[in-house]
């Protein structure tokens, strides 16, 4: 949580320090189901930090580890973060086809389950908008996403007050 707070304030240095403490706290807890939510949160912070630090290969490595954890533990809560950050990192590395495939998976996941806060955060990243507006992206899923979430700022105003 502290690492994520620093990330939201674009304080990557302190986010990394907090992340190291969080990683130490969950070390060797992967097989304990009561830690699943924390483990996923820490790993999402790690892939976010790697991405925002320009460490795209590390983003992919951590994202794949998180996907493996999701699969092994039947814990699909917030799996879309892995999909989106894998898409972002592949995109920044110039692997467009892989980026679009991961991005579509993320889009489908947030279409299945309403995630307004998460979508507001992640869609605020410039790379999200770049991918969303690509002409070579499957138009059906993009249109569904835009219908559901529209402009992230407008969606926030309309749906966060509930």
N, CA and C of each residue as an Amber inpcrd file, in Angstrom:
protein
   486
   0.8230000  -1.1900000   0.0000000   0.0000000   0.0000000   0.0000000
   0.8700000   1.2580000   0.0000000   1.9000000   1.2750000   0.8140000
   2.7810000   2.4440000   0.8730000   3.5140000   2.6290000  -0.4560000
   3.9900000   1.5330000  -1.0330000   4.6620000   1.6060000  -2.3220000
   3.7370000   2.1700000  -3.3850000   2.4880000   1.7130000  -3.3950000
   1.4920000   2.1870000  -4.3590000   1.2270000   3.6800000  -4.1560000
   1.1700000   4.1210000  -2.9060000   0.9430000   5.5360000  -2.6110000
   2.0780000   6.3810000  -3.1750000   3.3080000   5.9240000  -2.9710000
   4.4470000   6.6470000  -3.5440000   4.3830000   6.6430000  -5.0740000
   3.9530000   5.5240000  -5.6650000   3.8260000   5.4670000  -7.1260000
   2.8230000   6.5020000  -7.6290000   1.7090000   6.6300000  -6.9310000
   0.6940000   7.6060000  -7.3350000   1.2250000   9.0360000  -7.2550000
   2.2160000   9.2560000  -6.3810000   2.8430000  10.5770000  -6.2550000
   4.1040000  10.6950000  -7.1090000   4.3410000   9.6760000  -7.9340000
   5.5020000   9.6360000  -8.8350000   6.8290000   9.7050000  -8.0730000
   6.8470000   9.1580000  -6.8700000   8.0570000   9.1020000  -6.0520000
   8.6050000   7.6780000  -6.1580000   9.3450000   7.4210000  -7.2290000
   9.8170000   6.0660000  -7.5110000  10.8520000   5.5830000  -6.4980000
  11.6760000   6.4860000  -6.0090000  12.7120000   6.1040000  -5.0480000
  12.1100000   5.5560000  -3.7540000  11.1780000   6.2890000  -3.1740000
  10.5460000   5.8220000  -1.9400000   9.6310000   4.6240000  -2.1970000
   9.0270000   4.5770000  -3.3720000   8.2020000   3.4240000  -3.7200000
   9.0520000   2.1570000  -3.7210000  10.2480000   2.2670000  -4.2800000
  11.1450000   1.1040000  -4.3230000  11.5380000   0.6650000  -2.9150000
  11.8200000   1.6110000  -2.0370000  12.1770000   1.2840000  -0.6560000
  11.0210000   0.5620000   0.0430000   9.8140000   1.0920000  -0.1320000
   8.6410000   0.4680000   0.4880000   8.3850000  -0.9080000  -0.1080000
   8.6050000  -1.0420000  -1.4000000   8.4020000  -2.3250000  -2.0720000
   9.3560000  -3.3850000  -1.5350000  10.6020000  -3.0210000  -1.3100000
  11.5750000  -3.9680000  -0.7620000  11.1060000  -4.4700000   0.6050000
  10.5990000  -3.5770000   1.4390000  10.0830000  -3.9790000   2.7580000
   8.8840000  -4.9150000   2.6040000   7.9950000  -4.5900000   1.6800000
   6.8100000  -5.4330000   1.4570000   7.2170000  -6.8070000   0.9320000
   8.1870000  -6.8320000   0.0210000   8.6470000  -8.1190000  -0.5180000
   9.2720000  -8.9690000   0.5800000  10.0110000  -8.3390000   1.4770000
  10.5920000  -9.0750000   2.6140000   9.4820000  -9.6450000   3.5050000
   8.4260000  -8.8790000   3.7100000   7.3300000  -9.3060000   4.5960000
   6.5630000 -10.5020000   4.0430000   6.4990000 -10.6370000   2.7200000
   5.7400000 -11.7560000   2.1330000   6.6410000 -12.9020000   1.6670000
   7.9340000 -12.7620000   1.9020000   8.8660000 -13.8010000   1.4780000
   8.4790000 -15.1400000   2.0980000   8.4690000 -16.1690000   1.2890000
   8.1310000 -17.5450000   1.6820000   6.6760000 -17.7090000   2.1270000
   5.8020000 -16.8250000   1.6850000   4.3820000 -16.9210000   2.0430000
   3.5130000 -17.3260000   0.8390000   4.1340000 -17.6350000  -0.2990000
   3.3870000 -17.9280000  -1.5240000   2.4020000 -19.0820000  -1.3730000
   2.6910000 -20.0150000  -0.5090000   1.8200000 -21.1800000  -0.3450000
   0.7520000 -20.9930000   0.7320000   0.7190000 -19.8390000   1.3440000
  -0.2630000 -19.5470000   2.3750000  -1.3640000 -18.6810000   1.7590000
  -2.5520000 -19.2390000   1.5870000  -3.6310000 -18.5600000   0.8660000
  -4.0760000 -17.2540000   1.5140000  -3.8850000 -17.1120000   2.8170000
  -4.3210000 -15.8630000   3.4550000  -3.4580000 -14.6690000   3.0300000
  -2.3160000 -14.9350000   2.4030000  -1.4380000 -13.8640000   1.9250000
  -1.6310000 -13.5600000   0.4450000  -2.5200000 -14.2670000  -0.2300000
  -2.6710000 -14.1300000  -1.6840000  -2.9360000 -12.6820000  -2.1020000
  -3.8650000 -12.0240000  -1.4260000  -4.1990000 -10.6520000  -1.7900000
  -2.9830000  -9.7350000  -1.6440000  -2.2290000  -9.9080000  -0.5570000
  -1.0250000  -9.0900000  -0.3260000   0.0460000  -9.3810000  -1.3670000
   0.2430000 -10.6600000  -1.6530000   1.2580000 -11.0470000  -2.6330000
   0.9330000 -10.4410000  -3.9930000  -0.3210000 -10.5150000  -4.3910000
  -0.7270000  -9.9480000  -5.6740000  -0.5080000  -8.4300000  -5.6630000
  -0.8760000  -7.7760000  -4.5900000  -0.6880000  -6.3290000  -4.4910000
   0.7720000  -5.9200000  -4.5830000   1.6290000  -6.6600000  -3.8970000
   3.0640000  -6.3600000  -3.9190000   3.6140000  -6.5790000  -5.3290000
   3.1870000  -7.6460000  -5.9620000   3.6850000  -7.9220000  -7.3150000
   3.1560000  -6.9130000  -8.3370000   1.9370000  -6.4430000  -8.1400000
   1.4190000  -5.3870000  -9.0190000   2.2370000  -4.1120000  -8.8290000
   2.5700000  -3.7970000  -7.5930000   3.4250000  -2.6290000  -7.3320000
   4.7890000  -2.8000000  -7.9970000   5.3140000  -4.0120000  -7.9630000
   6.6260000  -4.2670000  -8.5770000   6.5800000  -4.0540000 -10.0930000
   5.5500000  -4.6000000 -10.7480000   5.5180000  -4.4270000 -12.2080000
   5.2390000  -2.9620000 -12.5680000   4.4470000  -2.2830000 -11.7520000
   4.1850000  -0.8670000 -11.9960000   5.4710000  -0.0580000 -11.8410000
   6.2050000  -0.3230000 -10.7730000   7.4580000   0.3850000 -10.5270000
   8.4550000   0.1260000 -11.6470000   8.6070000  -1.1320000 -12.0500000
   9.5280000  -1.4410000 -13.1510000   9.1280000  -0.6900000 -14.4140000
   7.8350000  -0.6960000 -14.7090000   7.3750000  -0.0250000 -15.9270000
   7.6570000   1.4760000 -15.8550000   7.2670000   2.1150000 -14.7610000
   7.4570000   3.5610000 -14.6400000   8.9300000   3.9530000 -14.5780000
   9.7870000   3.0010000 -14.2140000  11.2320000   3.2450000 -14.1850000
  11.8870000   2.9720000 -15.5300000  11.0880000   2.5690000 -16.5180000
  11.6310000   2.2720000 -17.8420000  12.2940000   0.9110000 -17.9370000
  12.0470000   0.0560000 -16.9520000  12.6440000  -1.2870000 -16.9060000
  11.6550000  -2.2840000 -17.5120000  11.5400000  -2.2440000 -18.8380000
  10.4950000  -2.9940000 -19.5240000  10.7230000  -4.5080000 -19.4910000
  11.9710000  -4.9380000 -19.6070000  12.2440000  -6.3820000 -19.5380000
  11.9160000  -6.9200000 -18.1400000  12.2380000  -6.1480000 -17.1080000
  11.9050000  -6.5470000 -15.7420000  10.3940000  -6.5480000 -15.5300000
   9.7060000  -5.6040000 -16.1920000   8.2470000  -5.5770000 -16.1240000
   7.6790000  -6.8810000 -16.6620000   8.2030000  -7.3040000 -17.8020000
   7.7400000  -8.5520000 -18.4200000   8.0500000  -9.7430000 -17.5230000
   9.2580000  -9.7850000 -16.9870000   9.6610000 -10.8950000 -16.1020000
   8.7480000 -10.9770000 -14.8790000   8.5370000  -9.8570000 -14.2110000
   7.6710000  -9.8400000 -13.0240000   6.2130000 -10.1130000 -13.3910000
   5.7790000  -9.5850000 -14.5230000   4.4050000  -9.8170000 -14.9730000
   4.1430000 -11.2900000 -15.2390000   5.1070000 -11.9580000 -15.8400000
   4.9610000 -13.3890000 -16.1080000   4.9410000 -14.1840000 -14.8000000
   5.7560000 -13.7720000 -13.8320000   5.7350000 -14.4350000 -12.5210000
   4.3710000 -14.2610000 -11.8520000   3.8000000 -13.0700000 -11.9960000
   2.4870000 -12.8180000 -11.4030000   1.4170000 -13.6640000 -12.0910000
   1.4900000 -13.7800000 -13.4030000   0.5400000 -14.6370000 -14.1170000
   0.6630000 -16.0850000 -13.6570000   1.8850000 -16.5310000 -13.4500000
   2.1130000 -17.8940000 -12.9600000   1.5020000 -18.0590000 -11.5670000
   1.6860000 -17.0700000 -10.7150000   1.1130000 -17.1190000  -9.3650000
  -0.4110000 -17.1700000  -9.4440000  -0.9880000 -16.3340000 -10.2860000
  -2.4450000 -16.3550000 -10.4740000  -2.9130000 -17.7510000 -10.8640000
  -2.2160000 -18.3370000 -11.8080000  -2.5960000 -19.6530000 -12.3190000
  -2.4560000 -20.7360000 -11.2520000  -1.3440000 -20.7340000 -10.5580000
  -1.0810000 -21.7580000  -9.5400000  -2.0320000 -21.6650000  -8.3530000
  -2.5090000 -20.4710000  -8.0670000  -3.3270000 -20.2580000  -6.8710000
  -4.7830000 -19.9510000  -7.1800000  -5.1720000 -20.1100000  -8.4210000
  -6.5350000 -19.7910000  -8.8470000  -6.9640000 -18.4250000  -8.3100000
  -6.0360000 -17.5100000  -8.3460000  -6.2770000 -16.1580000  -7.8250000
  -6.2510000 -15.1820000  -8.9910000  -7.3850000 -14.9440000  -9.5740000
  -7.4450000 -14.0840000 -10.7630000  -7.8280000 -12.6460000 -10.4540000
  -7.9660000 -12.3280000  -9.1830000  -8.2680000 -10.9570000  -8.8050000
  -7.1650000 -10.0310000  -9.3030000  -7.5160000  -9.0280000 -10.0310000
  -6.6070000  -8.0080000 -10.5670000  -5.5870000  -8.5550000 -11.5640000
  -5.8760000  -9.6750000 -12.2020000  -4.9590000 -10.2320000 -13.1930000
  -4.7810000  -9.2730000 -14.3740000  -5.7630000  -8.4290000 -14.5780000
  -5.6920000  -7.4960000 -15.7000000  -4.5010000  -6.5540000 -15.5760000
  -4.0330000  -6.2730000 -14.3430000  -2.8270000  -5.4560000 -14.1950000
  -1.6460000  -6.1210000 -14.8950000  -1.5210000  -7.4300000 -14.7240000
  -0.4440000  -8.1480000 -15.3930000  -0.5870000  -7.9940000 -16.8940000
  -1.7920000  -8.2100000 -17.3840000  -2.0270000  -8.1090000 -18.8220000
  -1.6670000  -6.7190000 -19.3470000  -2.1390000  -5.6910000 -18.6720000
  -1.8700000  -4.3360000 -19.1610000  -0.3940000  -3.9820000 -19.0950000
   0.2630000  -4.2860000 -17.9830000   1.6740000  -3.9000000 -17.8910000
   2.5620000  -4.7390000 -18.8000000   2.1760000  -5.9800000 -19.0630000
   2.8940000  -6.7480000 -20.0810000   2.7120000  -6.0720000 -21.4400000
   1.5010000  -5.6510000 -21.7390000   1.2360000  -4.9440000 -22.9970000
   2.0780000  -3.6730000 -23.0910000   2.1080000  -2.9050000 -22.0100000
   2.8540000  -1.6420000 -22.0250000   4.3450000  -1.8830000 -22.2580000
   4.8970000  -2.8710000 -21.5530000   6.3310000  -3.1410000 -21.6800000
   6.6690000  -3.6630000 -23.0750000   5.8800000  -4.6040000 -23.5870000
   6.1350000  -5.0950000 -24.9420000   6.0140000  -3.9630000 -25.9590000
   5.0640000  -3.0990000 -25.7650000   4.8740000  -1.9590000 -26.6690000
   6.1070000  -1.0570000 -26.6600000   6.6120000  -0.7560000 -25.4710000
   7.7920000   0.1060000 -25.3550000   9.0410000  -0.5540000 -25.9400000
   9.0600000  -1.8810000 -25.9480000  10.1860000  -2.6060000 -26.5430000
  10.0100000  -2.8060000 -28.0500000   8.8700000  -2.3500000 -28.5870000
   8.6340000  -2.4440000 -30.0230000   8.0190000  -3.7470000 -30.4810000
   7.5540000  -4.5670000 -29.5610000   6.9160000  -5.8520000 -29.8970000
   5.3990000  -5.6250000 -29.9580000   4.9650000  -5.0290000 -31.0390000
   3.5840000  -4.5480000 -31.1590000   2.5620000  -5.6790000 -31.1100000
   2.8020000  -6.7520000 -31.8250000   1.8260000  -7.8510000 -31.8460000
   1.6190000  -8.4320000 -30.4530000   2.7180000  -8.6700000 -29.7430000
   2.5990000  -9.1870000 -28.3730000   1.8930000  -8.1660000 -27.4800000
   2.2250000  -6.8960000 -27.6530000   1.5970000  -5.8470000 -26.8560000
   0.0870000  -5.8320000 -27.0760000  -0.3310000  -5.9090000 -28.3230000
  -1.7630000  -5.8680000 -28.6210000  -2.4870000  -7.0910000 -28.0670000
  -1.8480000  -8.2510000 -28.1260000  -2.4680000  -9.4650000 -27.5780000
  -2.6830000  -9.3380000 -26.0710000  -1.6830000  -8.8690000 -25.3350000
  -1.8300000  -8.7010000 -23.8840000  -2.8320000  -7.6010000 -23.5720000
  -2.8080000  -6.5300000 -24.3560000  -3.7270000  -5.4180000 -24.1220000
  -5.1730000  -5.8710000 -24.2840000  -5.4470000  -6.6470000 -25.3140000
  -6.8090000  -7.1560000 -25.5250000  -7.2680000  -8.0060000 -24.3460000
  -6.3700000  -8.8140000 -23.8040000  -6.7330000  -9.6300000 -22.6410000
  -7.1120000  -8.7370000 -21.4600000  -6.3510000  -7.6710000 -21.2520000
  -6.6800000  -6.7300000 -20.1840000  -8.0280000  -6.0730000 -20.4090000
  -8.2820000  -5.6710000 -21.6500000  -9.5640000  -5.0470000 -21.9980000
 -10.7090000  -6.0130000 -21.7050000 -10.5600000  -7.2630000 -22.1340000
 -11.6250000  -8.2480000 -21.9000000 -11.8780000  -8.4470000 -20.4120000
 -10.8210000  -8.4780000 -19.6070000 -10.9900000  -8.6980000 -18.1700000
 -11.7630000  -7.5520000 -17.5090000 -11.4840000  -6.3080000 -17.9010000
 -12.2120000  -5.2070000 -17.2680000 -13.6040000  -5.0310000 -17.8620000
 -13.8590000  -5.6820000 -18.9760000 -15.2280000  -5.7050000 -19.4990000
 -16.0680000  -6.7250000 -18.7430000 -15.4280000  -7.8070000 -18.3110000
 -16.1320000  -8.8680000 -17.6010000 -16.5390000  -8.4140000 -16.2030000
 -15.6140000  -7.7590000 -15.5240000 -15.8730000  -7.3200000 -14.1500000
 -15.6590000  -5.8130000 -14.0570000 -16.6140000  -5.1110000 -13.5360000
 -16.5510000  -3.6570000 -13.4310000 -15.4340000  -3.2510000 -12.4770000
 -14.4650000  -2.4910000 -12.9710000 -13.3020000  -2.0800000 -12.1800000
 -13.0220000  -0.5880000 -12.3650000 -13.9530000   0.2900000 -12.0120000
 -13.7860000   1.7180000 -12.3290000 -12.5470000   2.3750000 -11.7230000
 -12.2250000   2.0900000 -10.4820000 -11.0520000   2.7110000  -9.8730000
  -9.7810000   2.2640000 -10.5660000  -9.6660000   0.9740000 -10.8100000
  -8.4790000   0.4410000 -11.4710000  -8.3600000   0.9770000 -12.8970000
  -9.4870000   1.0150000 -13.6040000  -9.4660000   1.5130000 -14.9760000
  -9.0950000   2.9920000 -14.9900000  -9.6170000   3.7350000 -14.0510000
  -9.2780000   5.1590000 -13.9820000  -7.7660000   5.3280000 -13.8100000
  -7.1710000   4.5680000 -12.9160000  -5.7280000   4.6660000 -12.6780000
  -4.9360000   4.2490000 -13.9090000  -5.2140000   3.0760000 -14.4180000
  -4.3810000   2.5190000 -15.4860000  -4.6070000   3.2330000 -16.8150000
  -5.8240000   3.7020000 -17.0570000  -6.0900000   4.3910000 -18.3190000
  -5.5140000   5.8000000 -18.3290000  -5.0600000   6.2640000 -17.1840000
  -4.4110000   7.5690000 -17.1160000  -2.9850000   7.5490000 -17.6390000
  -2.4420000   6.3570000 -17.8450000  -1.0970000   6.2510000 -18.3970000
  -1.1580000   6.5100000 -19.9010000  -0.2580000   7.3110000 -20.3890000
  -0.2480000   7.6820000 -21.8080000  -0.2090000   6.4650000 -22.7260000
   0.5560000   5.4600000 -22.3380000   0.6930000   4.2750000 -23.1760000
  -0.6470000   3.5460000 -23.3220000  -1.4860000   3.6010000 -22.2980000
  -2.8060000   2.9800000 -22.3800000  -3.6010000   3.6190000 -23.5150000
  -3.6090000   4.9390000 -23.5400000  -4.3520000   5.6520000 -24.5730000
  -3.7690000   5.3930000 -25.9630000  -2.4400000   5.2940000 -26.0530000
  -1.8010000   4.9940000 -27.3370000  -2.2770000   3.6400000 -27.8640000
  -2.2770000   2.6480000 -26.9980000  -2.7150000   1.3170000 -27.4160000
  -4.2090000   1.2890000 -27.7150000  -4.9870000   1.9440000 -26.8790000
  -6.4360000   1.9510000 -27.0500000  -6.8420000   2.5600000 -28.3870000
  -6.0910000   3.5290000 -28.8450000  -6.4470000   4.2370000 -30.0670000
  -5.7340000   3.7420000 -31.3170000  -5.0460000   2.6300000 -31.2190000
  -4.3820000   2.0700000 -32.4100000  -5.4260000   1.5230000 -33.3780000
  -5.1970000   1.7670000 -34.6340000  -6.1400000   1.3050000 -35.6510000
  -6.0780000  -0.1960000 -35.8580000  -4.9580000  -0.8190000 -35.5060000
  -4.8260000  -2.2640000 -35.7190000  -5.3090000  -3.0910000 -34.5250000
  -5.9240000  -2.4390000 -33.5520000  -6.4990000  -3.1510000 -32.4090000
  -7.9210000  -3.5780000 -32.7660000  -8.3020000  -4.7530000 -32.3170000
  -9.6490000  -5.2840000 -32.5770000 -10.6980000  -4.2560000 -32.1910000
 -11.4070000  -3.7720000 -33.1680000 -12.3480000  -2.6750000 -32.9640000
 -13.5050000  -3.0490000 -32.0390000 -13.9340000  -4.2950000 -32.0490000
 -15.0790000  -4.7140000 -31.2410000 -14.7980000  -4.5280000 -29.7460000
 -13.6920000  -5.0580000 -29.2680000 -13.3980000  -4.9500000 -27.8410000
 -13.1180000  -3.5110000 -27.4340000 -12.4790000  -2.7470000 -28.3010000
 -12.2040000  -1.3510000 -27.9950000 -13.5050000  -0.5680000 -27.8970000
 -14.4150000  -0.7930000 -28.8230000 -15.7010000  -0.0980000 -28.7690000
 -16.4900000  -0.4650000 -27.5210000 -16.4560000  -1.7430000 -27.1560000
 -17.1390000  -2.1680000 -25.9310000 -16.5390000  -1.4610000 -24.7160000
 -15.2120000  -1.3700000 -24.6780000 -14.5310000  -0.7020000 -23.5720000
 -14.9430000   0.7630000 -23.5120000 -14.9130000   1.4280000 -24.6640000
 -15.2620000   2.8490000 -24.6900000 -16.7170000   3.0670000 -24.2980000
 -17.5930000   2.1440000 -24.6780000 -18.9930000   2.2610000 -24.2690000
 -19.1400000   2.1030000 -22.7580000 -18.3750000   1.1710000 -22.1930000
 -18.4920000   0.9090000 -20.7610000 -17.8200000   1.9940000 -19.9210000
 -16.6080000   2.3860000 -20.3080000 -15.8350000   3.3020000 -19.4870000
 -15.7150000   4.7110000 -20.0730000 -15.9200000   4.8430000 -21.3830000
 -15.8550000   6.1580000 -22.0210000 -14.5750000   6.8850000 -21.7170000
 -14.6620000   8.1850000 -21.5850000 -13.5450000   9.0130000 -21.1820000
 -13.3060000   8.7440000 -19.6980000 -12.0820000   8.3500000 -19.3080000
 -11.8250000   8.0080000 -17.8970000 -12.2390000   9.1080000 -16.9150000
 -12.0340000  10.3810000 -17.2670000 -12.4120000  11.4620000 -16.3500000
 -13.9280000  11.5660000 -16.2210000 -14.6360000  11.4500000 -17.3480000
 -16.0950000  11.5080000 -17.3110000 -16.6560000  10.3130000 -16.5460000
 -16.0740000   9.1340000 -16.7860000 -16.5430000   7.9250000 -16.1100000
 -16.3660000   8.0670000 -14.6040000 -15.2360000   8.6070000 -14.2030000
 -14.9620000   8.7810000 -12.7750000 -16.0260000   9.6960000 -12.1600000
 -16.2810000  10.8220000 -12.8210000 -17.2630000  11.7690000 -12.2930000
 -18.6440000  11.1420000 -12.1650000 -19.0350000  10.3360000 -13.1640000
 -20.3650000   9.7500000 -13.1870000 -20.5280000   8.5770000 -12.2330000
 -19.4840000   7.7720000 -12.0780000 -19.6420000   6.4980000 -11.3720000
 -18.9500000   6.4150000 -10.0330000 -18.0660000   7.3160000  -9.7020000
 -17.3540000   7.2260000  -8.4360000 -18.1630000   7.8310000  -7.2930000
 -19.2040000   8.5720000  -7.6160000 -19.9990000   9.2370000  -6.5820000
 -21.0480000   8.3150000  -5.9930000 -21.1960000   7.1380000  -6.5580000
 -22.2330000   6.1930000  -6.0990000 -22.0320000   5.7560000  -4.6810000
